[in-house]
Amino acid sequence: MAGVAVGSSPITQVSQVPTQTNLQPNLLTRLHLDLRGKRFTVDRETIMNLPESVLLCLFPNGLVLSRQSVALSDGGENEEDEEVYGVDFDPECFSYVLAFFRNAADAFYGTSTTPGLFAAQQHLIDGSPSPDMGPAPSQNPLLTKQAIIVLREELEYFSIPPKDTGAGTDGHGIANDTLLEVKRKCGAYLLAKRNIFTALQRNVNKENNIAEQHLIDMLCMSGFDREDEWGYRAVEPSRCCISSIALVLLKTGIVHHPVTANGDRPVTVDYSQMSTAQKLLLFWRKPARKCWWDGIEFDLPLNDGTTHKVKLWARRVWTLELSLV
């Protein structure tokens, strides 16, 4: 090794080639989405603020926020406008979520014409730590972010019509018109049941499940009302499935009082409520799911003028999550 010339060293022979930065994936500033035929243009920041459980429905194979290959690029200035991502998700539900998050952010941070709540409670962050509030104010996200409770339900239903209805399938398992009518009307019946907690409370009363009762109580203490209805609820196309979602602002215990005569806006803190709200932080970026079966029986009128008692089973999956905007 000592006799090897310096010029033959593999290190000195490697030419220094400048790094081609244009080969690195470019981050998209906005995404163009096609949700079942309806187009949306959404900023990257808006997408990243959405609940993880919703993002999983939008992008079940993963969210792509950058170009994966320069082979997809033709070098044009408007490349981003040409890339549209097809998404199998209800566009009306997506509009509901976007509008709620946008309004919540505007109310908290303010707009160019209206000050938000954050400015009025800024002094709470700079104040001295309080044992009642848990962590130091600067480390408490409930003081610096708008918190939103996200509750979703995926409901699959299975109808068992009586034999005298004529509902059934052929030799290939294809449903006849009567069975399709029964399924559609069962979906409409469940769709009209918009109260959020009725089914879960029915299960609590049946099973005497203390944990489920505590879940209802916690949600109603944190922003929901026992008579609240789903914010958006719809039957999935060509499926015996109903998707529902409800969004509410988390009650953090921070109370903004009316503006005083001298223009001040007092802000106080209910530390007991703040302690309850901090329990919801367990669901921040960690969606929790609950599944149970629910069976009901009801009278179903058919188009032929007859009415039949139908047994309806529903498999409900709840997803609870906290988002910070």
PDB file of C-alpha atoms in Angstrom:
ATOM      1  CA  MET A   1       0.000   0.000   0.000  1.00  0.00           C
ATOM      2  CA  ALA A   2       2.929   2.336   0.683  1.00  0.00           C
ATOM      3  CA  GLY A   3       4.066   2.095  -2.943  1.00  0.00           C
ATOM      4  CA  VAL A   4       0.726   3.075  -4.466  1.00  0.00           C
ATOM      5  CA  ALA A   5       0.879   6.418  -6.219  1.00  0.00           C
ATOM      6  CA  VAL A   6      -1.243   9.187  -4.866  1.00  0.00           C
ATOM      7  CA  GLY A   7      -2.789   9.754  -8.292  1.00  0.00           C
ATOM      8  CA  SER A   8      -4.198   6.209  -8.334  1.00  0.00           C
ATOM      9  CA  SER A   9      -6.018   6.584  -5.048  1.00  0.00           C
ATOM     10  CA  PRO A  10      -9.726   5.833  -5.517  1.00  0.00           C
ATOM     11  CA  ILE A  11     -10.528   8.821  -3.349  1.00  0.00           C
ATOM     12  CA  THR A  12      -8.617  11.378  -5.390  1.00  0.00           C
ATOM     13  CA  GLN A  13      -9.823   9.912  -8.674  1.00  0.00           C
ATOM     14  CA  VAL A  14     -13.530  10.501  -7.925  1.00  0.00           C
ATOM     15  CA  SER A  15     -14.663  13.648  -9.689  1.00  0.00           C
ATOM     16  CA  GLN A  16     -16.761  16.072  -7.682  1.00  0.00           C
ATOM     17  CA  VAL A  17     -20.158  16.310  -9.375  1.00  0.00           C
ATOM     18  CA  PRO A  18     -22.533  18.983  -8.086  1.00  0.00           C
ATOM     19  CA  THR A  19     -25.632  17.579  -6.425  1.00  0.00           C
ATOM     20  CA  GLN A  20     -28.598  17.760  -8.750  1.00  0.00           C
ATOM     21  CA  THR A  21     -31.114  19.312  -6.453  1.00  0.00           C
ATOM     22  CA  ASN A  22     -33.765  19.147  -9.162  1.00  0.00           C
ATOM     23  CA  LEU A  23     -33.892  15.373  -8.640  1.00  0.00           C
ATOM     24  CA  GLN A  24     -35.214  15.832  -5.133  1.00  0.00           C
ATOM     25  CA  PRO A  25     -39.015  15.473  -4.789  1.00  0.00           C
ATOM     26  CA  ASN A  26     -40.749  18.843  -4.815  1.00  0.00           C
ATOM     27  CA  LEU A  27     -43.193  19.459  -2.013  1.00  0.00           C
ATOM     28  CA  LEU A  28     -46.645  20.311  -3.291  1.00  0.00           C
ATOM     29  CA  THR A  29     -48.017  23.581  -1.977  1.00  0.00           C
ATOM     30  CA  ARG A  30     -51.561  22.420  -2.709  1.00  0.00           C
ATOM     31  CA  LEU A  31     -53.366  19.289  -3.772  1.00  0.00           C
ATOM     32  CA  HIS A  32     -56.005  18.944  -6.450  1.00  0.00           C
ATOM     33  CA  LEU A  33     -58.484  16.262  -5.445  1.00  0.00           C
ATOM     34  CA  ASP A  34     -61.336  14.627  -7.302  1.00  0.00           C
ATOM     35  CA  LEU A  35     -63.841  13.284  -4.780  1.00  0.00           C
ATOM     36  CA  ARG A  36     -66.336  11.165  -6.703  1.00  0.00           C
ATOM     37  CA  GLY A  37     -66.446  13.682  -9.536  1.00  0.00           C
ATOM     38  CA  LYS A  38     -66.230  16.891  -7.491  1.00  0.00           C
ATOM     39  CA  ARG A  39     -62.968  18.856  -7.611  1.00  0.00           C
ATOM     40  CA  PHE A  40     -61.244  20.432  -4.604  1.00  0.00           C
ATOM     41  CA  THR A  41     -58.037  22.452  -4.378  1.00  0.00           C
ATOM     42  CA  VAL A  42     -56.653  22.289  -0.856  1.00  0.00           C
ATOM     43  CA  ASP A  43     -53.483  23.808   0.623  1.00  0.00           C
ATOM     44  CA  ARG A  44     -50.925  21.422   2.071  1.00  0.00           C
ATOM     45  CA  GLU A  45     -51.232  23.058   5.505  1.00  0.00           C
ATOM     46  CA  THR A  46     -55.005  22.531   5.460  1.00  0.00           C
ATOM     47  CA  ILE A  47     -54.560  18.858   4.607  1.00  0.00           C
ATOM     48  CA  MET A  48     -52.027  18.366   7.403  1.00  0.00           C
ATOM     49  CA  ASN A  49     -54.427  19.908   9.952  1.00  0.00           C
ATOM     50  CA  LEU A  50     -57.181  17.402   9.182  1.00  0.00           C
ATOM     51  CA  PRO A  51     -57.803  14.540  11.645  1.00  0.00           C
ATOM     52  CA  GLU A  52     -55.732  11.436  11.012  1.00  0.00           C
ATOM     53  CA  SER A  53     -58.851   9.278  10.949  1.00  0.00           C
ATOM     54  CA  VAL A  54     -60.244  11.422   8.103  1.00  0.00           C
ATOM     55  CA  LEU A  55     -56.916  11.401   6.254  1.00  0.00           C
ATOM     56  CA  LEU A  56     -56.909   7.612   6.433  1.00  0.00           C
ATOM     57  CA  CYS A  57     -60.309   7.559   4.700  1.00  0.00           C
ATOM     58  CA  LEU A  58     -59.140  10.048   2.084  1.00  0.00           C
ATOM     59  CA  PHE A  59     -55.821   8.344   1.404  1.00  0.00           C
ATOM     60  CA  PRO A  60     -55.995   4.674   2.486  1.00  0.00           C
ATOM     61  CA  ASN A  61     -52.717   3.966   0.675  1.00  0.00           C
ATOM     62  CA  GLY A  62     -50.890   6.880   2.256  1.00  0.00           C
ATOM     63  CA  LEU A  63     -50.764  10.624   1.745  1.00  0.00           C
ATOM     64  CA  VAL A  64     -48.360  11.886  -0.927  1.00  0.00           C
ATOM     65  CA  LEU A  65     -47.327  15.525  -0.545  1.00  0.00           C
ATOM     66  CA  SER A  66     -44.387  15.476  -2.967  1.00  0.00           C
ATOM     67  CA  ARG A  67     -43.618  14.273  -6.442  1.00  0.00           C
ATOM     68  CA  GLN A  68     -42.279  10.746  -6.337  1.00  0.00           C
ATOM     69  CA  SER A  69     -40.364  10.835  -9.596  1.00  0.00           C
ATOM     70  CA  VAL A  70     -39.069  13.426 -12.029  1.00  0.00           C
ATOM     71  CA  ALA A  71     -40.337  11.066 -14.713  1.00  0.00           C
ATOM     72  CA  LEU A  72     -43.800  12.400 -13.881  1.00  0.00           C
ATOM     73  CA  SER A  73     -42.632  15.943 -14.506  1.00  0.00           C
ATOM     74  CA  ASP A  74     -42.464  17.573 -17.916  1.00  0.00           C
ATOM     75  CA  GLY A  75     -40.692  20.651 -16.629  1.00  0.00           C
ATOM     76  CA  GLY A  76     -43.652  22.967 -17.131  1.00  0.00           C
ATOM     77  CA  GLU A  77     -44.528  25.780 -14.792  1.00  0.00           C
ATOM     78  CA  ASN A  78     -48.061  24.525 -14.181  1.00  0.00           C
ATOM     79  CA  GLU A  79     -47.264  20.902 -13.463  1.00  0.00           C
ATOM     80  CA  GLU A  80     -49.033  21.028 -10.107  1.00  0.00           C
ATOM     81  CA  ASP A  81     -52.276  22.080 -11.772  1.00  0.00           C
ATOM     82  CA  GLU A  82     -52.175  19.005 -13.984  1.00  0.00           C
ATOM     83  CA  GLU A  83     -51.989  16.435 -11.184  1.00  0.00           C
ATOM     84  CA  VAL A  84     -55.392  15.472  -9.820  1.00  0.00           C
ATOM     85  CA  TYR A  85     -55.691  12.767  -7.169  1.00  0.00           C
ATOM     86  CA  GLY A  86     -58.808  10.623  -7.327  1.00  0.00           C
ATOM     87  CA  VAL A  87     -60.294  10.036  -3.862  1.00  0.00           C
ATOM     88  CA  ASP A  88     -63.190   7.738  -2.962  1.00  0.00           C
ATOM     89  CA  PHE A  89     -64.733   9.896  -0.253  1.00  0.00           C
ATOM     90  CA  ASP A  90     -68.026  11.740   0.138  1.00  0.00           C
ATOM     91  CA  PRO A  91     -67.450  15.284  -1.223  1.00  0.00           C
ATOM     92  CA  GLU A  92     -70.232  16.794   0.919  1.00  0.00           C
ATOM     93  CA  CYS A  93     -68.683  15.330   4.055  1.00  0.00           C
ATOM     94  CA  PHE A  94     -65.299  16.719   3.011  1.00  0.00           C
ATOM     95  CA  SER A  95     -66.859  20.166   2.482  1.00  0.00           C
ATOM     96  CA  TYR A  96     -68.416  19.988   5.957  1.00  0.00           C
ATOM     97  CA  VAL A  97     -65.052  19.158   7.579  1.00  0.00           C
ATOM     98  CA  LEU A  98     -63.163  21.861   5.657  1.00  0.00           C
ATOM     99  CA  ALA A  99     -65.740  24.528   6.505  1.00  0.00           C
ATOM    100  CA  PHE A 100     -65.802  23.635  10.206  1.00  0.00           C
ATOM    101  CA  PHE A 101     -62.013  23.667  10.526  1.00  0.00           C
ATOM    102  CA  ARG A 102     -61.732  26.950   8.587  1.00  0.00           C
ATOM    103  CA  ASN A 103     -64.374  28.681  10.736  1.00  0.00           C
ATOM    104  CA  ALA A 104     -62.802  27.335  13.936  1.00  0.00           C
ATOM    105  CA  ALA A 105     -59.372  28.642  12.922  1.00  0.00           C
ATOM    106  CA  ASP A 106     -60.762  32.060  11.969  1.00  0.00           C
ATOM    107  CA  ALA A 107     -62.614  32.381  15.281  1.00  0.00           C
ATOM    108  CA  PHE A 108     -59.524  31.445  17.284  1.00  0.00           C
ATOM    109  CA  TYR A 109     -56.722  33.207  15.401  1.00  0.00           C
ATOM    110  CA  GLY A 110     -58.799  35.992  13.883  1.00  0.00           C
ATOM    111  CA  THR A 111     -58.959  37.349  10.361  1.00  0.00           C
ATOM    112  CA  SER A 112     -57.698  40.498   8.673  1.00  0.00           C
ATOM    113  CA  THR A 113     -60.774  42.358   9.923  1.00  0.00           C
ATOM    114  CA  THR A 114     -61.734  40.554  13.153  1.00  0.00           C
ATOM    115  CA  PRO A 115     -59.465  39.727  16.111  1.00  0.00           C
ATOM    116  CA  GLY A 116     -59.602  36.172  17.404  1.00  0.00           C
ATOM    117  CA  LEU A 117     -59.768  34.593  20.836  1.00  0.00           C
ATOM    118  CA  PHE A 118     -56.058  33.755  20.856  1.00  0.00           C
ATOM    119  CA  ALA A 119     -55.002  37.397  21.192  1.00  0.00           C
ATOM    120  CA  ALA A 120     -57.310  37.914  24.174  1.00  0.00           C
ATOM    121  CA  GLN A 121     -55.889  34.928  26.066  1.00  0.00           C
ATOM    122  CA  GLN A 122     -52.234  35.555  25.213  1.00  0.00           C
ATOM    123  CA  HIS A 123     -51.539  36.632  28.796  1.00  0.00           C
ATOM    124  CA  LEU A 124     -52.418  33.114  30.023  1.00  0.00           C
ATOM    125  CA  ILE A 125     -49.405  31.719  28.170  1.00  0.00           C
ATOM    126  CA  ASP A 126     -47.061  34.282  29.686  1.00  0.00           C
ATOM    127  CA  GLY A 127     -48.434  33.790  33.205  1.00  0.00           C
ATOM    128  CA  SER A 128     -46.889  31.773  35.988  1.00  0.00           C
ATOM    129  CA  PRO A 129     -47.596  28.019  36.145  1.00  0.00           C
ATOM    130  CA  SER A 130     -50.646  26.929  38.110  1.00  0.00           C
ATOM    131  CA  PRO A 131     -50.916  23.494  39.753  1.00  0.00           C
ATOM    132  CA  ASP A 132     -54.553  23.367  38.644  1.00  0.00           C
ATOM    133  CA  MET A 133     -53.665  23.688  34.959  1.00  0.00           C
ATOM    134  CA  GLY A 134     -51.162  20.827  34.905  1.00  0.00           C
ATOM    135  CA  PRO A 135     -48.171  21.598  32.656  1.00  0.00           C
ATOM    136  CA  ALA A 136     -46.606  25.020  32.313  1.00  0.00           C
ATOM    137  CA  PRO A 137     -48.769  27.396  30.259  1.00  0.00           C
ATOM    138  CA  SER A 138     -46.224  27.501  27.426  1.00  0.00           C
ATOM    139  CA  GLN A 139     -46.430  23.701  27.177  1.00  0.00           C
ATOM    140  CA  ASN A 140     -50.216  23.450  27.332  1.00  0.00           C
ATOM    141  CA  PRO A 141     -51.500  23.119  23.724  1.00  0.00           C
ATOM    142  CA  LEU A 142     -55.042  23.974  24.829  1.00  0.00           C
ATOM    143  CA  LEU A 143     -53.865  27.560  25.412  1.00  0.00           C
ATOM    144  CA  THR A 144     -52.207  28.017  22.040  1.00  0.00           C
ATOM    145  CA  LYS A 145     -54.320  25.898  19.676  1.00  0.00           C
ATOM    146  CA  GLN A 146     -57.980  25.536  18.763  1.00  0.00           C
ATOM    147  CA  ALA A 147     -59.047  22.060  19.880  1.00  0.00           C
ATOM    148  CA  ILE A 148     -61.752  20.164  17.975  1.00  0.00           C
ATOM    149  CA  ILE A 149     -63.359  16.878  18.996  1.00  0.00           C
ATOM    150  CA  VAL A 150     -63.846  14.584  16.009  1.00  0.00           C
ATOM    151  CA  LEU A 151     -66.386  11.767  16.324  1.00  0.00           C
ATOM    152  CA  ARG A 152     -67.083   9.479  13.376  1.00  0.00           C
ATOM    153  CA  GLU A 153     -69.394   6.498  12.939  1.00  0.00           C
ATOM    154  CA  GLU A 154     -69.272   3.794  10.272  1.00  0.00           C
ATOM    155  CA  LEU A 155     -72.526   1.837  10.355  1.00  0.00           C
ATOM    156  CA  GLU A 156     -73.029  -1.355   8.339  1.00  0.00           C
ATOM    157  CA  TYR A 157     -76.582  -2.655   8.415  1.00  0.00           C
ATOM    158  CA  PHE A 158     -78.087  -6.050   7.639  1.00  0.00           C
ATOM    159  CA  SER A 159     -81.834  -6.445   7.160  1.00  0.00           C
ATOM    160  CA  ILE A 160     -83.725  -9.697   7.741  1.00  0.00           C
ATOM    161  CA  PRO A 161     -87.122  -9.387   6.033  1.00  0.00           C
ATOM    162  CA  PRO A 162     -89.951 -11.868   6.725  1.00  0.00           C
ATOM    163  CA  LYS A 163     -90.457 -14.663   4.207  1.00  0.00           C
ATOM    164  CA  ASP A 164     -93.885 -13.382   3.128  1.00  0.00           C
ATOM    165  CA  THR A 165     -92.352 -10.232   1.584  1.00  0.00           C
ATOM    166  CA  GLY A 166     -90.943 -12.129  -1.391  1.00  0.00           C
ATOM    167  CA  ALA A 167     -87.522 -10.565  -0.800  1.00  0.00           C
ATOM    168  CA  GLY A 168     -84.650 -12.851  -1.748  1.00  0.00           C
ATOM    169  CA  THR A 169     -81.871 -13.648  -4.201  1.00  0.00           C
ATOM    170  CA  ASP A 170     -81.636 -15.709  -7.365  1.00  0.00           C
ATOM    171  CA  GLY A 171     -79.367 -18.677  -8.016  1.00  0.00           C
ATOM    172  CA  HIS A 172     -76.409 -16.343  -8.558  1.00  0.00           C
ATOM    173  CA  GLY A 173     -76.952 -14.495  -5.279  1.00  0.00           C
ATOM    174  CA  ILE A 174     -78.333 -11.380  -6.981  1.00  0.00           C
ATOM    175  CA  ALA A 175     -80.963  -9.562  -4.906  1.00  0.00           C
ATOM    176  CA  ASN A 176     -84.406  -9.188  -6.446  1.00  0.00           C
ATOM    177  CA  ASP A 177     -86.258  -5.870  -6.584  1.00  0.00           C
ATOM    178  CA  THR A 178     -88.136  -6.473  -3.338  1.00  0.00           C
ATOM    179  CA  LEU A 179     -84.954  -7.184  -1.390  1.00  0.00           C
ATOM    180  CA  LEU A 180     -83.310  -4.079  -2.885  1.00  0.00           C
ATOM    181  CA  GLU A 181     -86.327  -2.050  -1.813  1.00  0.00           C
ATOM    182  CA  VAL A 182     -86.084  -3.441   1.724  1.00  0.00           C
ATOM    183  CA  LYS A 183     -82.381  -2.571   1.912  1.00  0.00           C
ATOM    184  CA  ARG A 184     -82.909   0.950   0.609  1.00  0.00           C
ATOM    185  CA  LYS A 185     -85.765   1.646   2.997  1.00  0.00           C
ATOM    186  CA  CYS A 186     -83.840   0.214   5.945  1.00  0.00           C
ATOM    187  CA  GLY A 187     -80.998   2.580   5.051  1.00  0.00           C
ATOM    188  CA  ALA A 188     -83.410   5.512   4.917  1.00  0.00           C
ATOM    189  CA  TYR A 189     -84.854   4.502   8.296  1.00  0.00           C
ATOM    190  CA  LEU A 190     -81.410   4.460   9.923  1.00  0.00           C
ATOM    191  CA  LEU A 191     -80.353   7.632   8.135  1.00  0.00           C
ATOM    192  CA  ALA A 192     -83.212   9.518   9.793  1.00  0.00           C
ATOM    193  CA  LYS A 193     -81.945   8.494  13.258  1.00  0.00           C
ATOM    194  CA  ARG A 194     -79.591  11.442  13.558  1.00  0.00           C
ATOM    195  CA  ASN A 195     -79.211  11.620  17.342  1.00  0.00           C
ATOM    196  CA  ILE A 196     -75.600  10.798  18.180  1.00  0.00           C
ATOM    197  CA  PHE A 197     -75.948   9.032  21.508  1.00  0.00           C
ATOM    198  CA  THR A 198     -79.260   7.161  21.193  1.00  0.00           C
ATOM    199  CA  ALA A 199     -77.782   3.879  19.978  1.00  0.00           C
ATOM    200  CA  LEU A 200     -74.885   3.904  22.440  1.00  0.00           C
ATOM    201  CA  GLN A 201     -77.182   4.812  25.341  1.00  0.00           C
ATOM    202  CA  ARG A 202     -79.463   1.945  24.317  1.00  0.00           C
ATOM    203  CA  ASN A 203     -76.471  -0.393  24.503  1.00  0.00           C
ATOM    204  CA  VAL A 204     -75.516   1.031  27.911  1.00  0.00           C
ATOM    205  CA  ASN A 205     -79.012   0.374  29.235  1.00  0.00           C
ATOM    206  CA  LYS A 206     -78.990  -3.142  27.817  1.00  0.00           C
ATOM    207  CA  GLU A 207     -75.519  -4.222  28.944  1.00  0.00           C
ATOM    208  CA  ASN A 208     -75.111  -1.903  31.959  1.00  0.00           C
ATOM    209  CA  ASN A 209     -71.695  -0.968  30.555  1.00  0.00           C
ATOM    210  CA  ILE A 210     -70.173   1.582  32.923  1.00  0.00           C
ATOM    211  CA  ALA A 211     -67.265   2.377  30.579  1.00  0.00           C
ATOM    212  CA  GLU A 212     -69.646   3.337  27.759  1.00  0.00           C
ATOM    213  CA  GLN A 213     -71.643   5.535  30.130  1.00  0.00           C
ATOM    214  CA  HIS A 214     -68.437   7.278  31.175  1.00  0.00           C
ATOM    215  CA  LEU A 215     -67.620   7.851  27.496  1.00  0.00           C
ATOM    216  CA  ILE A 216     -70.966   9.566  26.927  1.00  0.00           C
ATOM    217  CA  ASP A 217     -70.570  11.640  30.096  1.00  0.00           C
ATOM    218  CA  MET A 218     -67.033  12.711  29.165  1.00  0.00           C
ATOM    219  CA  LEU A 219     -68.037  13.766  25.658  1.00  0.00           C
ATOM    220  CA  CYS A 220     -71.032  15.711  26.959  1.00  0.00           C
ATOM    221  CA  MET A 221     -68.843  17.487  29.517  1.00  0.00           C
ATOM    222  CA  SER A 222     -66.293  18.375  26.830  1.00  0.00           C
ATOM    223  CA  GLY A 223     -68.438  19.944  24.131  1.00  0.00           C
ATOM    224  CA  PHE A 224     -71.281  17.669  23.047  1.00  0.00           C
ATOM    225  CA  ASP A 225     -74.885  17.797  24.216  1.00  0.00           C
ATOM    226  CA  ARG A 226     -76.895  14.634  24.922  1.00  0.00           C
ATOM    227  CA  GLU A 227     -79.435  15.645  22.271  1.00  0.00           C
ATOM    228  CA  ASP A 228     -76.851  16.546  19.626  1.00  0.00           C
ATOM    229  CA  GLU A 229     -77.242  15.205  16.090  1.00  0.00           C
ATOM    230  CA  TRP A 230     -74.584  14.134  13.595  1.00  0.00           C
ATOM    231  CA  GLY A 231     -73.186  17.095  11.697  1.00  0.00           C
ATOM    232  CA  TYR A 232     -73.122  15.096   8.472  1.00  0.00           C
ATOM    233  CA  ARG A 233     -74.726  11.707   7.788  1.00  0.00           C
ATOM    234  CA  ALA A 234     -75.178   9.888   4.477  1.00  0.00           C
ATOM    235  CA  VAL A 235     -75.600   6.433   2.944  1.00  0.00           C
ATOM    236  CA  GLU A 236     -72.549   5.268   1.022  1.00  0.00           C
ATOM    237  CA  PRO A 237     -73.328   4.656  -2.676  1.00  0.00           C
ATOM    238  CA  SER A 238     -74.123   1.035  -3.591  1.00  0.00           C
ATOM    239  CA  ARG A 239     -73.439  -0.143  -0.042  1.00  0.00           C
ATOM    240  CA  CYS A 240     -75.468  -0.958   3.056  1.00  0.00           C
ATOM    241  CA  CYS A 241     -73.343   1.459   5.008  1.00  0.00           C
ATOM    242  CA  ILE A 242     -73.948   4.863   6.594  1.00  0.00           C
ATOM    243  CA  SER A 243     -71.100   7.264   7.381  1.00  0.00           C
ATOM    244  CA  SER A 244     -71.559   9.983   9.985  1.00  0.00           C
ATOM    245  CA  ILE A 245     -69.326  12.636  11.497  1.00  0.00           C
ATOM    246  CA  ALA A 246     -69.744  15.258  14.215  1.00  0.00           C
ATOM    247  CA  LEU A 247     -67.313  18.053  15.059  1.00  0.00           C
ATOM    248  CA  VAL A 248     -67.461  20.253  18.145  1.00  0.00           C
ATOM    249  CA  LEU A 249     -65.102  22.724  19.760  1.00  0.00           C
ATOM    250  CA  LEU A 250     -63.543  21.346  22.915  1.00  0.00           C
ATOM    251  CA  LYS A 251     -64.621  23.106  26.114  1.00  0.00           C
ATOM    252  CA  THR A 252     -61.194  23.976  27.483  1.00  0.00           C
ATOM    253  CA  GLY A 253     -62.400  25.929  30.492  1.00  0.00           C
ATOM    254  CA  ILE A 254     -61.089  29.214  29.052  1.00  0.00           C
ATOM    255  CA  VAL A 255     -63.974  31.672  29.343  1.00  0.00           C
ATOM    256  CA  HIS A 256     -64.039  34.845  27.234  1.00  0.00           C
ATOM    257  CA  HIS A 257     -66.335  37.359  28.882  1.00  0.00           C
ATOM    258  CA  PRO A 258     -68.135  40.190  27.040  1.00  0.00           C
ATOM    259  CA  VAL A 259     -66.160  43.316  26.266  1.00  0.00           C
ATOM    260  CA  THR A 260     -66.203  45.808  29.133  1.00  0.00           C
ATOM    261  CA  ALA A 261     -66.997  49.528  28.888  1.00  0.00           C
ATOM    262  CA  ASN A 262     -63.300  50.421  28.587  1.00  0.00           C
ATOM    263  CA  GLY A 263     -62.800  47.963  25.725  1.00  0.00           C
ATOM    264  CA  ASP A 264     -61.176  45.154  27.695  1.00  0.00           C
ATOM    265  CA  ARG A 265     -62.213  41.555  27.181  1.00  0.00           C
ATOM    266  CA  PRO A 266     -61.684  39.639  30.438  1.00  0.00           C
ATOM    267  CA  VAL A 267     -60.576  36.021  30.201  1.00  0.00           C
ATOM    268  CA  THR A 268     -60.828  33.577  33.089  1.00  0.00           C
ATOM    269  CA  VAL A 269     -60.072  29.881  33.449  1.00  0.00           C
ATOM    270  CA  ASP A 270     -62.282  27.173  34.922  1.00  0.00           C
ATOM    271  CA  TYR A 271     -59.530  24.849  36.124  1.00  0.00           C
ATOM    272  CA  SER A 272     -61.899  21.950  36.736  1.00  0.00           C
ATOM    273  CA  GLN A 273     -63.066  22.101  33.113  1.00  0.00           C
ATOM    274  CA  MET A 274     -59.479  22.490  31.935  1.00  0.00           C
ATOM    275  CA  SER A 275     -58.578  19.282  33.778  1.00  0.00           C
ATOM    276  CA  THR A 276     -61.428  17.444  32.018  1.00  0.00           C
ATOM    277  CA  ALA A 277     -60.371  18.851  28.652  1.00  0.00           C
ATOM    278  CA  GLN A 278     -56.797  17.698  29.137  1.00  0.00           C
ATOM    279  CA  LYS A 279     -58.034  14.100  29.327  1.00  0.00           C
ATOM    280  CA  LEU A 280     -59.070  14.451  25.677  1.00  0.00           C
ATOM    281  CA  LEU A 281     -55.431  15.096  24.781  1.00  0.00           C
ATOM    282  CA  LEU A 282     -55.010  11.321  25.031  1.00  0.00           C
ATOM    283  CA  PHE A 283     -56.805  11.167  21.669  1.00  0.00           C
ATOM    284  CA  TRP A 284     -54.618  13.791  19.989  1.00  0.00           C
ATOM    285  CA  ARG A 285     -53.129  12.070  16.913  1.00  0.00           C
ATOM    286  CA  LYS A 286     -54.172   8.776  18.513  1.00  0.00           C
ATOM    287  CA  PRO A 287     -57.674   7.907  17.252  1.00  0.00           C
ATOM    288  CA  ALA A 288     -59.539   5.434  19.479  1.00  0.00           C
ATOM    289  CA  ARG A 289     -62.131   3.033  18.083  1.00  0.00           C
ATOM    290  CA  LYS A 290     -65.106   1.253  19.577  1.00  0.00           C
ATOM    291  CA  CYS A 291     -67.252  -1.364  17.858  1.00  0.00           C
ATOM    292  CA  TRP A 292     -70.563  -2.893  18.886  1.00  0.00           C
ATOM    293  CA  TRP A 293     -73.653  -4.587  17.433  1.00  0.00           C
ATOM    294  CA  ASP A 294     -77.093  -3.071  17.686  1.00  0.00           C
ATOM    295  CA  GLY A 295     -80.341  -4.881  16.843  1.00  0.00           C
ATOM    296  CA  ILE A 296     -83.775  -3.303  16.378  1.00  0.00           C
ATOM    297  CA  GLU A 297     -87.130  -4.389  14.984  1.00  0.00           C
ATOM    298  CA  PHE A 298     -89.566  -2.054  13.253  1.00  0.00           C
ATOM    299  CA  ASP A 299     -92.513  -1.960  10.847  1.00  0.00           C
ATOM    300  CA  LEU A 300     -91.425  -1.335   7.265  1.00  0.00           C
ATOM    301  CA  PRO A 301     -93.987  -0.224   4.644  1.00  0.00           C
ATOM    302  CA  LEU A 302     -93.314  -1.461   1.089  1.00  0.00           C
ATOM    303  CA  ASN A 303     -94.341   0.053  -2.219  1.00  0.00           C
ATOM    304  CA  ASP A 304     -97.041  -2.608  -2.714  1.00  0.00           C
ATOM    305  CA  GLY A 305     -98.953  -1.130   0.225  1.00  0.00           C
ATOM    306  CA  THR A 306     -98.089  -3.877   2.713  1.00  0.00           C
ATOM    307  CA  THR A 307     -96.263  -3.384   5.996  1.00  0.00           C
ATOM    308  CA  HIS A 308     -93.892  -5.958   7.444  1.00  0.00           C
ATOM    309  CA  LYS A 309     -91.899  -6.250  10.657  1.00  0.00           C
ATOM    310  CA  VAL A 310     -88.217  -6.257   9.757  1.00  0.00           C
ATOM    311  CA  LYS A 311     -85.296  -7.233  11.955  1.00  0.00           C
ATOM    312  CA  LEU A 312     -82.361  -4.882  11.422  1.00  0.00           C
ATOM    313  CA  TRP A 313     -78.841  -5.463  12.670  1.00  0.00           C
ATOM    314  CA  ALA A 314     -76.252  -2.704  12.668  1.00  0.00           C
ATOM    315  CA  ARG A 315     -72.519  -2.971  13.247  1.00  0.00           C
ATOM    316  CA  ARG A 316     -71.336   0.412  14.485  1.00  0.00           C
ATOM    317  CA  VAL A 317     -67.720   1.528  14.636  1.00  0.00           C
ATOM    318  CA  TRP A 318     -66.975   4.806  16.429  1.00  0.00           C
ATOM    319  CA  THR A 319     -63.700   6.679  16.001  1.00  0.00           C
ATOM    320  CA  LEU A 320     -62.855   9.382  18.528  1.00  0.00           C
ATOM    321  CA  GLU A 321     -60.014  11.824  17.953  1.00  0.00           C
ATOM    322  CA  LEU A 322     -58.844  15.258  19.028  1.00  0.00           C
ATOM    323  CA  SER A 323     -57.461  17.741  16.494  1.00  0.00           C
ATOM    324  CA  LEU A 324     -55.453  20.863  17.257  1.00  0.00           C
ATOM    325  CA  VAL A 325     -55.629  23.576  14.623  1.00  0.00           C
TER     326      VAL A 325
END
